[in-house]
Coordinates of C-alpha atoms and ligand atoms in Angstrom, one line a residue:
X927 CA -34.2 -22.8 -19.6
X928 CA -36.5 -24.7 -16.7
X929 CA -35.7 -23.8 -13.1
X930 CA -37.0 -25.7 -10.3
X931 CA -36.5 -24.2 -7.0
X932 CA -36.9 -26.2 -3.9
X933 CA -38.5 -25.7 -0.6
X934 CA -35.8 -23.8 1.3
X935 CA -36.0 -22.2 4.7
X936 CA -32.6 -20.2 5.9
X937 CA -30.6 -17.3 4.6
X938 CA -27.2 -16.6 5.8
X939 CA -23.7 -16.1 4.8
X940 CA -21.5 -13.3 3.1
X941 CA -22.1 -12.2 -0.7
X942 CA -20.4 -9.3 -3.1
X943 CA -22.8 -7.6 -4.9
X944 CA -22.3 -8.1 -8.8
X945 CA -21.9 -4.7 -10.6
X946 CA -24.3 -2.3 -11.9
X947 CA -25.7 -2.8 -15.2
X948 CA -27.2 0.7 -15.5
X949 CA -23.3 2.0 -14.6
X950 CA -22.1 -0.3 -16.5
X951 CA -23.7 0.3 -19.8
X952 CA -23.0 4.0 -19.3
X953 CA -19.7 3.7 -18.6
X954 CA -18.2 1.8 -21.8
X955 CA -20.4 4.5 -23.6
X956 CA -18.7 8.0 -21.4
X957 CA -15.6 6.1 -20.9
X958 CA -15.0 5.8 -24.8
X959 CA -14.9 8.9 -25.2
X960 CA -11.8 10.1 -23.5
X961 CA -8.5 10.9 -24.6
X962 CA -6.9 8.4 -22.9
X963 CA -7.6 4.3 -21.6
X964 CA -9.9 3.8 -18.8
X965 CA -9.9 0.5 -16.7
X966 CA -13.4 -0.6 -15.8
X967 CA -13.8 -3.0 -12.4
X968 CA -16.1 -4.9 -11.8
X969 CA -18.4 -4.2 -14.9
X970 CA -21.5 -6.6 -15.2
X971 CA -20.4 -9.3 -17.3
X972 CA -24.1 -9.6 -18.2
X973 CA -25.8 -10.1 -21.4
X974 CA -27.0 -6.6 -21.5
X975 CA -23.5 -4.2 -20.9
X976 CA -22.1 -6.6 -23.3
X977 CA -24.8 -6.4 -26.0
X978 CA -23.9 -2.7 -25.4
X979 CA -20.4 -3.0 -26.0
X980 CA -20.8 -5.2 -28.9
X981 CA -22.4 -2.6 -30.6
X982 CA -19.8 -0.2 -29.9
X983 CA -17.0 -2.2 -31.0
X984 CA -19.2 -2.6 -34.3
X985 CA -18.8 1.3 -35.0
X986 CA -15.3 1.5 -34.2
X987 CA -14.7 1.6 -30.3
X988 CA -12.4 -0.5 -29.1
X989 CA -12.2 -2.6 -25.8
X990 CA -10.2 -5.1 -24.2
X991 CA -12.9 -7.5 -22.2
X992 CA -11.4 -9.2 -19.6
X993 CA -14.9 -11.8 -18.8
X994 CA -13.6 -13.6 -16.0
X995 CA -12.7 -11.1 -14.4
X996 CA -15.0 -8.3 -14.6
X997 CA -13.1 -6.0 -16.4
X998 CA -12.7 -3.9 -19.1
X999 CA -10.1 -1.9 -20.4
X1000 CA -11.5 1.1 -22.9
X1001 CA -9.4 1.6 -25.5
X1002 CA -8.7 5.1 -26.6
X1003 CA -10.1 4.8 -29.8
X1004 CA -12.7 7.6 -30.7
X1005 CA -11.2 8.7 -34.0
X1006 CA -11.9 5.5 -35.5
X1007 CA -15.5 5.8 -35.2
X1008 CA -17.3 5.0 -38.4
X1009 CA -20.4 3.9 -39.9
X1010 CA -21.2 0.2 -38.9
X1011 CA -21.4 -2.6 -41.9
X1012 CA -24.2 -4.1 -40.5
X1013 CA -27.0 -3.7 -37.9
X1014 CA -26.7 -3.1 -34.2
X1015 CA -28.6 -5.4 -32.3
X1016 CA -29.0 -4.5 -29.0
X1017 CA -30.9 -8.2 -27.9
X1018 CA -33.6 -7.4 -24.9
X1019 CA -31.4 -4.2 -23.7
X1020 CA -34.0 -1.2 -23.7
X1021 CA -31.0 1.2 -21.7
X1022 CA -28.6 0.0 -24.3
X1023 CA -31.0 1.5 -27.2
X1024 CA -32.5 4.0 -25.9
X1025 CA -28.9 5.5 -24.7
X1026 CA -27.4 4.4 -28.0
X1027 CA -29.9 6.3 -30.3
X1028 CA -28.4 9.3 -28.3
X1029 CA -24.9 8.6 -28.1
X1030 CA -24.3 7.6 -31.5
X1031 CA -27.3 9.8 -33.4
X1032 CA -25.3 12.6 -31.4
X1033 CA -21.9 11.5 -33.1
X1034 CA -23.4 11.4 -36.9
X1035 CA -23.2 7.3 -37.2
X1036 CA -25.7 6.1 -39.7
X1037 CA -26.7 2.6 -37.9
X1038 CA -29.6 0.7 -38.4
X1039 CA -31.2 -1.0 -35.0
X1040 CA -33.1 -4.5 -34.0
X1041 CA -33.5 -6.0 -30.5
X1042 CA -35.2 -9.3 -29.3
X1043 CA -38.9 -9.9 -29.0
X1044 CA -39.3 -8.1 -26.2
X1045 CA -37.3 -5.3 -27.0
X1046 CA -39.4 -4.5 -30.7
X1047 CA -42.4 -4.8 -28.6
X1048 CA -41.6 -1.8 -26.0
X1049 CA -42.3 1.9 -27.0
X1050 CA -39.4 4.0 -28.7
X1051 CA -41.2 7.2 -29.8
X1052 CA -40.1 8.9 -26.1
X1053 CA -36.5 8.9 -27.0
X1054 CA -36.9 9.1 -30.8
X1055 CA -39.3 12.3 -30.7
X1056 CA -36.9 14.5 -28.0
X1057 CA -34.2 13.4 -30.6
X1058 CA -36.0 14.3 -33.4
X1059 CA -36.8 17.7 -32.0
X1060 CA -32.4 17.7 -31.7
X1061 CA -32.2 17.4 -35.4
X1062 CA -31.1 13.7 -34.9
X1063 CA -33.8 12.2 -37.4
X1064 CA -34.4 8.3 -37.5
X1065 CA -36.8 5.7 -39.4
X1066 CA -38.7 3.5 -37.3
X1067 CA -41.7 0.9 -36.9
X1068 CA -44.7 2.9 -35.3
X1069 CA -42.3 4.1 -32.6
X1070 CA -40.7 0.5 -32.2
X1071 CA -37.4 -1.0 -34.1
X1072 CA -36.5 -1.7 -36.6
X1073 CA -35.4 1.7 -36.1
X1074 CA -32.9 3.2 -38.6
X1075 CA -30.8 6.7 -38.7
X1076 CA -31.9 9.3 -41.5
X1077 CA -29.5 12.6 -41.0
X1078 CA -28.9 14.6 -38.0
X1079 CA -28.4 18.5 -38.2
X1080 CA -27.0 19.7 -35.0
X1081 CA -28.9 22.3 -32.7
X1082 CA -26.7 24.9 -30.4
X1083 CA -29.1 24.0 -27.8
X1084 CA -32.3 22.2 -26.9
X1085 CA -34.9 22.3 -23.3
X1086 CA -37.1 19.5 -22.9
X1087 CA -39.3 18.8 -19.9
X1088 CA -39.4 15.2 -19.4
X1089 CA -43.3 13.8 -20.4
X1090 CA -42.5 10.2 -18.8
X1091 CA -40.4 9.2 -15.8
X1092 CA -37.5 7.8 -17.4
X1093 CA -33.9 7.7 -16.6
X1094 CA -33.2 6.3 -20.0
X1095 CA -34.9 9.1 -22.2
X1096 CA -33.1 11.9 -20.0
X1097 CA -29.8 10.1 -20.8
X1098 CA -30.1 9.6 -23.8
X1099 CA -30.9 13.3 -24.5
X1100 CA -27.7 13.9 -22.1
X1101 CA -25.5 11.9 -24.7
X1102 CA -27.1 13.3 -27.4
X1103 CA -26.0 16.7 -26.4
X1104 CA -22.6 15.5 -25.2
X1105 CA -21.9 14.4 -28.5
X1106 CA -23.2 16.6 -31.1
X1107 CA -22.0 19.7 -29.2
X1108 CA -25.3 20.8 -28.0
X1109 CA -26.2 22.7 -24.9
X1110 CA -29.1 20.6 -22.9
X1111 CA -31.2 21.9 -20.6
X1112 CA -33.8 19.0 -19.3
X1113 CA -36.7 19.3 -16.6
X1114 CA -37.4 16.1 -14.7
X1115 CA -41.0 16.6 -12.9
X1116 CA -39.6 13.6 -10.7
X1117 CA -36.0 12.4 -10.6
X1118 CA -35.2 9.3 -12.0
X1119 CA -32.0 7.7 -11.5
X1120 CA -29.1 10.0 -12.0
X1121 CA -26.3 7.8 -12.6
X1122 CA -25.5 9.8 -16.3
X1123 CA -25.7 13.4 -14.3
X1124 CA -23.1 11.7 -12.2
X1125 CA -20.7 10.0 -14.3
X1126 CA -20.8 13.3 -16.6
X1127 CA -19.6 15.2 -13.7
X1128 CA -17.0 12.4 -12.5
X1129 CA -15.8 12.7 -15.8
X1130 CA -15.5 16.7 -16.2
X1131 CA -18.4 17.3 -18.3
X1132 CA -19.4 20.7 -17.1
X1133 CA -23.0 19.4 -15.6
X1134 CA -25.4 21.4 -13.3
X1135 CA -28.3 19.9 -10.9
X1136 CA -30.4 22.2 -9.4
X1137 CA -33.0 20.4 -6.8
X1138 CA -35.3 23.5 -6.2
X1139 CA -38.7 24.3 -7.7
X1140 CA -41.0 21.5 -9.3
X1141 CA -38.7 19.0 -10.2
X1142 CA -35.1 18.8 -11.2
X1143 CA -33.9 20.8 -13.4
X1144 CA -30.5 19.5 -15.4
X1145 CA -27.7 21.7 -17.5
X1146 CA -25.2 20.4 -19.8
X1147 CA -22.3 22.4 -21.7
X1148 CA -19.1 21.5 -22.5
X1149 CA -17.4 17.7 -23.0
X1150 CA -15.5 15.6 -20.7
X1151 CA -12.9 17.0 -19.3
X1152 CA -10.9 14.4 -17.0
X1153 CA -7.2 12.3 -16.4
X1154 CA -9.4 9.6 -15.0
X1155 CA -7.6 6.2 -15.7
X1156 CA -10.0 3.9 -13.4
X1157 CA -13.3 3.3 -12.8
X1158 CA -15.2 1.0 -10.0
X1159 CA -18.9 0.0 -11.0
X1160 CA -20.6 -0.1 -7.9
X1161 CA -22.9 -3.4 -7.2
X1162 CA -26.0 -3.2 -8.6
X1163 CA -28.9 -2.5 -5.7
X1164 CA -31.6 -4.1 -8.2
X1165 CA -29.5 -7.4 -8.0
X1166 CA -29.1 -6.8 -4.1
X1167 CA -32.9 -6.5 -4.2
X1168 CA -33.8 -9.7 -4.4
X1169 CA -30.8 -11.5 -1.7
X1170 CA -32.6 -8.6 0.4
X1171 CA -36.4 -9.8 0.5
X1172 CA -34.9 -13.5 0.6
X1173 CA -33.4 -12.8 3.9
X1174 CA -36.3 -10.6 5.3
X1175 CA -38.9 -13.2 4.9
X1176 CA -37.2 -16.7 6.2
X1177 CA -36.5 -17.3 9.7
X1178 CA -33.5 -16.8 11.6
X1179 CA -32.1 -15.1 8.2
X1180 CA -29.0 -12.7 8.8
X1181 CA -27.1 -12.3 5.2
X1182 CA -24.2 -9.5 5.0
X1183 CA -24.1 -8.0 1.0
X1184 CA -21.7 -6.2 0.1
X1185 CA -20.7 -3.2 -1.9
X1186 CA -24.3 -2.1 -3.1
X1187 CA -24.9 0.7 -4.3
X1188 CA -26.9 3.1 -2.6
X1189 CA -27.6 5.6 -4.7
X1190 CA -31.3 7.3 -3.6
X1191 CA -32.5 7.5 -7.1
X1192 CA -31.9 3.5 -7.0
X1193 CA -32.6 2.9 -3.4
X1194 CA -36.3 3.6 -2.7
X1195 CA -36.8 0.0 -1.7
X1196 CA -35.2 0.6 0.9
X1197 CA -37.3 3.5 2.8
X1198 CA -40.1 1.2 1.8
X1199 CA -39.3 -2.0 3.6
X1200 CA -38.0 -0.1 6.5
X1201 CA -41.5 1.4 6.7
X1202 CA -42.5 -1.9 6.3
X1203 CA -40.6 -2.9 9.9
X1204 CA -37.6 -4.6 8.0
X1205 CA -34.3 -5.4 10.0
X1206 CA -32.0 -3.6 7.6
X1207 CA -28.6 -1.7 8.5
X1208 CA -26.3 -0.2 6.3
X1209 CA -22.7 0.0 6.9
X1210 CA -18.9 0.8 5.4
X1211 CA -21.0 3.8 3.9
X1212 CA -18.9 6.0 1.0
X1213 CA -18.9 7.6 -2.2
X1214 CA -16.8 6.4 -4.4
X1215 CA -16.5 7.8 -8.2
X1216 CA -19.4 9.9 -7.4
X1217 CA -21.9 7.3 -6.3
X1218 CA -22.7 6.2 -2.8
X1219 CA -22.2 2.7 -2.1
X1220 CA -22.3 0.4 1.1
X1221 CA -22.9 -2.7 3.0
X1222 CA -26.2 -3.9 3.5
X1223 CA -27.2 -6.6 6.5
X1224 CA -30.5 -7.9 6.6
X1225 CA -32.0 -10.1 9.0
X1226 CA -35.8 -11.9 9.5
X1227 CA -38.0 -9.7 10.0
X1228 CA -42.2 -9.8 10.5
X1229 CA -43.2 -7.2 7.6
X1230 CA -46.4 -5.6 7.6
X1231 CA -48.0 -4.0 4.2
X1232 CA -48.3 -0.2 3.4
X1233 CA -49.3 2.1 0.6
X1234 CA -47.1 2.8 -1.7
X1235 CA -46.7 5.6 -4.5
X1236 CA -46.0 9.2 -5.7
X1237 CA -42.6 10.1 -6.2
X1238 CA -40.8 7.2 -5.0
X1239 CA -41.9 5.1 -7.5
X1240 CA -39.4 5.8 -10.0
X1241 CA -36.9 5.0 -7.7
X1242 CA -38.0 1.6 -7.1
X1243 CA -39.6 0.7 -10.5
X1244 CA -36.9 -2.3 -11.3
X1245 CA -37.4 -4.1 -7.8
X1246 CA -41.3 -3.8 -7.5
X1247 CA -41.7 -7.6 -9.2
X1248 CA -39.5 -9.1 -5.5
X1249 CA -41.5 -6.3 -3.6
X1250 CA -44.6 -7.8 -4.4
X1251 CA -43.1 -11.1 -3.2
X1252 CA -42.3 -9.5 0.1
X1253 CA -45.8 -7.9 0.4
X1254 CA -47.2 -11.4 -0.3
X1255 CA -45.9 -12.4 3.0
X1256 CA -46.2 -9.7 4.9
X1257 CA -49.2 -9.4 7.4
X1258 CA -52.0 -7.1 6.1
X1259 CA -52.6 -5.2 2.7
X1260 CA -49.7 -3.4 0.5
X1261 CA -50.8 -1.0 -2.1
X1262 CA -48.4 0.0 -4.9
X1263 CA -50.0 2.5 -7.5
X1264 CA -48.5 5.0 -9.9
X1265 CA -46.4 2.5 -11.5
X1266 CA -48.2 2.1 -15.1
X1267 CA -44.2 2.4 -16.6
X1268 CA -44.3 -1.4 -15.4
X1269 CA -47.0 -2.6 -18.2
X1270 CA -43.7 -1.3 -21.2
X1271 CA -40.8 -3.1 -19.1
X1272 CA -38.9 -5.9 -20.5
X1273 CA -42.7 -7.8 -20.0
X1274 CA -45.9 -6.1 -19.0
X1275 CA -44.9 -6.4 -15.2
X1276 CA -48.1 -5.9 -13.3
X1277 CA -49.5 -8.8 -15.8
X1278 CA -46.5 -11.4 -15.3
X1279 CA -46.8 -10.3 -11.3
X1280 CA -50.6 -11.2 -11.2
X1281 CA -50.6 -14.3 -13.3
X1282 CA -47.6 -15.9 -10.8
X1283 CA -49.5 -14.6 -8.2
X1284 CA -52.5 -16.3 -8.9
X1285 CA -50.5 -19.6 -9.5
X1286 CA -49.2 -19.6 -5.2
X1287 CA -52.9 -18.5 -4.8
X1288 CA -52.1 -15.0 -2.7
X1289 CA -55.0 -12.4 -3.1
X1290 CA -54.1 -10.0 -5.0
X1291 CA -56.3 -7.3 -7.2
X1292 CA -54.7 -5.8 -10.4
X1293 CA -55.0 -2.2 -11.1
X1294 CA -54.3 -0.6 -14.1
X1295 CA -51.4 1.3 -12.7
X1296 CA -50.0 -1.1 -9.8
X1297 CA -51.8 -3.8 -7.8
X1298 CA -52.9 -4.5 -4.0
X1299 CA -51.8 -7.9 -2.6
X1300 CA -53.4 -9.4 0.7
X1301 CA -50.1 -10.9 2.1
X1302 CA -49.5 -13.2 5.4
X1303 CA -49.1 -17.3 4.9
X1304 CA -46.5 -19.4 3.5
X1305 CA -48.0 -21.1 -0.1
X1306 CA -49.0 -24.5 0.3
X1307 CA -50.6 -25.8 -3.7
X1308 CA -48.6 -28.3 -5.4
X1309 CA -47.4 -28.5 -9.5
X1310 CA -46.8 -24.8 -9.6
X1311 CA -45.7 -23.2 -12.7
X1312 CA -44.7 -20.0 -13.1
X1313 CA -44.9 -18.1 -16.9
X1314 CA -41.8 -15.6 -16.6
X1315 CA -42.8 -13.9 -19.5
X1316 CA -39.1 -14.4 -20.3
X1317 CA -38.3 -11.6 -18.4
X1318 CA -35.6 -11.6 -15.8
X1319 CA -36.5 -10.0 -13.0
X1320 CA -40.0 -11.9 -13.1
X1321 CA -38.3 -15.3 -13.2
X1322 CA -35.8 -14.1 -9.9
X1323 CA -39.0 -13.4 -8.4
X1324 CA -40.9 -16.4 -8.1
X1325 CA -37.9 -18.2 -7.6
X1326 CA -37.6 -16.2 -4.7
X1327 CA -40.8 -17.4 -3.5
X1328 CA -39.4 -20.7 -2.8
X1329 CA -38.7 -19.9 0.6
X1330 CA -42.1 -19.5 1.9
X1331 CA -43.1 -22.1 0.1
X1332 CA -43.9 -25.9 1.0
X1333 CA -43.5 -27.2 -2.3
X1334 CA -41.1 -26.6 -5.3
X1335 CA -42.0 -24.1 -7.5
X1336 CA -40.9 -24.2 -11.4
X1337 CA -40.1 -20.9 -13.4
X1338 CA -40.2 -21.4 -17.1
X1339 CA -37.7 -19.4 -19.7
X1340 CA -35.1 -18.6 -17.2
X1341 CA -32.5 -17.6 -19.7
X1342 CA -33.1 -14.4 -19.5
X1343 CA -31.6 -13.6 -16.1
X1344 CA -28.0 -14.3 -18.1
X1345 CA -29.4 -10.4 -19.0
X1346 CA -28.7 -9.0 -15.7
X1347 CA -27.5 -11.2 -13.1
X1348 CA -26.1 -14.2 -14.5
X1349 CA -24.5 -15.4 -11.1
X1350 CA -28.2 -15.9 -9.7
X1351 CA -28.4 -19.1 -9.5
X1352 CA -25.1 -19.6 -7.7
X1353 CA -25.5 -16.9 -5.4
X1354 CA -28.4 -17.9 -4.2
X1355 CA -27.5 -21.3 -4.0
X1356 CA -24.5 -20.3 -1.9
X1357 CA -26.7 -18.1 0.6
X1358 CA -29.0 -21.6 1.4
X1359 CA -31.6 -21.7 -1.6
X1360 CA -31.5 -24.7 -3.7
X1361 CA -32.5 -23.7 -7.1
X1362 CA -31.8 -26.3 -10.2
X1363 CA -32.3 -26.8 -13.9
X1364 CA -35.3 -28.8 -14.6
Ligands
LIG1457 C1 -32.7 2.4 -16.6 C2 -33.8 3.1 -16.4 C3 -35.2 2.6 -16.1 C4 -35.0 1.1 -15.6 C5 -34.1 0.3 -16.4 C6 -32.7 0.9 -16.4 C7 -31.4 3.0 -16.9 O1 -35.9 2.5 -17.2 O2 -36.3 0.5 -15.5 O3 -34.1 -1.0 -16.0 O4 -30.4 2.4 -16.9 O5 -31.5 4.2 -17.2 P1 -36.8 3.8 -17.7 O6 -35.9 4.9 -18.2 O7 -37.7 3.3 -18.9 O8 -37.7 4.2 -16.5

């Protein structure tokens, strides 16, 4: 799918933050395992959770999916778990395998694993090796799917100090632990999101964080242990990313978002585009099921670049694609290094991010762990075409561009955004853009 998006000018107007596809896919996972139904609201009824969820209905799970309305109803349903009759295919969703090789090595279920294009391209070996050190042994390609389980001969417990920033390999040793009965002890040398650590302890897994010293350091022993019946997803900050940056840089812009979450291991956008001088307040602030959450209200604002890296990186890794659209028009140089973990994304990000770059003609040089963009003036070049690499948040990007732009700018392969925000379009129609299918 083709979209054009038109010259646009003004942001304003009231949105609700579509949930979080992170919580999301987590939670039809931690929720299944109960003794008891748990309602889910406002799940992401995305092509990602669902992909999840497909595949746990295909080993035995059960769920009532209420599409239209954002819910889902888990079913208690964990005894019926069983071997799958045919493969689990998890489409681009690299949290939904990489959590899954976990969760369901963990509970013995001889599966056998593909994905999309995309998907068998990125690197599996940094959840398949802590696993196989777990005595959860699978078959795969190189490190890439096909993947497919051997045997698994449970561990008492198992310490691994995290080689790669990665909130999916830490949870997927989490779930592995959680289900085979292991204890877990895992060193994160920087924290990633925590949404897992969270959720277990939400749920009554008997979870410690411990902040001090290099790193975090994270303990699991003991299962869930809870009489929760209901569960609220949050809205997903990396969706509320991008109506952000399209409000900070149009004029006379003042868009209210609501219910983000706000989580800091999501949220390091944030601290960077108030550095950056954006106009951006946060209010209704609370914490509910164990994650913060709040309104967000953003208004125009002159942005200037900075230097950005280190540690908050990993907190901002989804949402640097629409950060390097707000750098592009932000007065001065913004430097983003330390984020090499961009090149094994659903695309090679940096790549995709330079090529579209090159298309509005901003100056821009490509490192090979991040990129420095020379930002300030609206694009003015006509016919431009935009490669999404047919990855989502790419194609929400440039899109995005639109409003600093004097001409239309196409994206091509836009399907992909049905993977995490399939609203887009809509939304940002609704907020002033005019976006439409070629
Ligand atoms: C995710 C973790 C991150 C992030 C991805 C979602 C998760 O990936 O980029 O979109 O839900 O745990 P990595 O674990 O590869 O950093």
């Amino acid at each position: 799918m083709r979209l054009i998006a038109e010259p646009c000018n003004r942001v304003s107007g009231e949105v609700l933050c579509p949930g979080d596809k992170s919580i999301s896919q987590r939670i039809v996972m931690l929720g299944a395992l109960l003794d008891h139904d748990l309602k889910v609201e406002n799940f992401l009824s995305a092509a990602d959770p669902i992909s999840t969820m497909s595949a746990l209905e295909m080993v035995g799970f059960k769920y009532q999916y209420l599409h239209d309305l954002n819910t889902v109803n888990i079913l208690n349903s964990k005894k019926r778990v069983t071997d799958p009759d045919s493969t689990l295919d998890l489409g681009n969703s690299g949290t939904g395998l990489r959590l899954m090789l976990g969760f369901l090595g963990g509970l013995n279920i001889k599966a056998d694993y593909i994905g999309d294009n995309s998907l068998s391209a990125r690197p599996m070996a940094r959840v398949l090796d802590p696993l196989s050190q777990m005595g959860i042994k699978y078959n795969s390609n190189a490190g890439k799917l096909p993947i497919n389980y051997i045997n698994s001969t449970p561990i008492k417990s198992f310490s691994y100090k995290l080689p790669v920033a990665s909130a999916q390999v830490k949870s997927s040793i989490l779930l592995a632990g959680l289900c085979s009965g292991a204890e877990i002890e895992i060193i994160e040398p920087t924290a990633t999101r925590d949404h897992t650590e969270r959720m277990l302890e939400f749920l009554g897994a008997k979870i410690e964080v411990d902040n001090n010293g290099d790193g975090r350091k994270i303990k699991l022993s003991g299962q869930l242990d809870s009489e929760v019946t209901y569960y609220d997803v949050p809205g997903d900050f990396s969706s509320a990313a991008f109506l952000i940056i399209s409000a900070l840089i149009t004029k006379d812009s003042d868009l209210l978002i609501k219910n983000v979450g706000i989580n800091k291991t999501r949220s390091g956008l944030l601290d960077v585009l108030l550095e950056m001088g954006a106009d951006i307040k946060l209010t209704n602030q609370q914490n509910i099921m164990n994650e913060p959450r709040a309104d967000i209200r953003v208004k125009s604002s002159e942005l200037h670049g900075i230097n950005i890296g280190g540690s908050i990186i990993a907190n901002l890794i989804d949402e640097i694609p629409i950060l390097c659209i707000a750098a592009s028009f932000a007065s001065g140089k913004t430097k983003i290094e330390g984020a090499e973990e961009l090149r094994v994304k659903e695309s090679d990000r940096l790549n995709a991010v330079a090529r579209g770059l090159e298309r509005l003609e901003i100056n821009f040089v490509e490192l090979d762990d991040g990129i420095i963009i020379d930002g300030g003036n609206n694009v003015n070049v006509k016919n431009i075409n935009i490669n999404s690499y047919h990855d989502h948040r790419i194609a929400m990007s440039f899109l995005i561009a639109s409003l600093r732009s004097t001409e239309a700018i196409t994206v091509d392969d836009c399907s992909n955004i049905e993977t995490s925000f399939p609203s887009f379009m809509h939304v940002m129609n609704r907020i002033g853009l005019n976006i439409h299918e070629a």
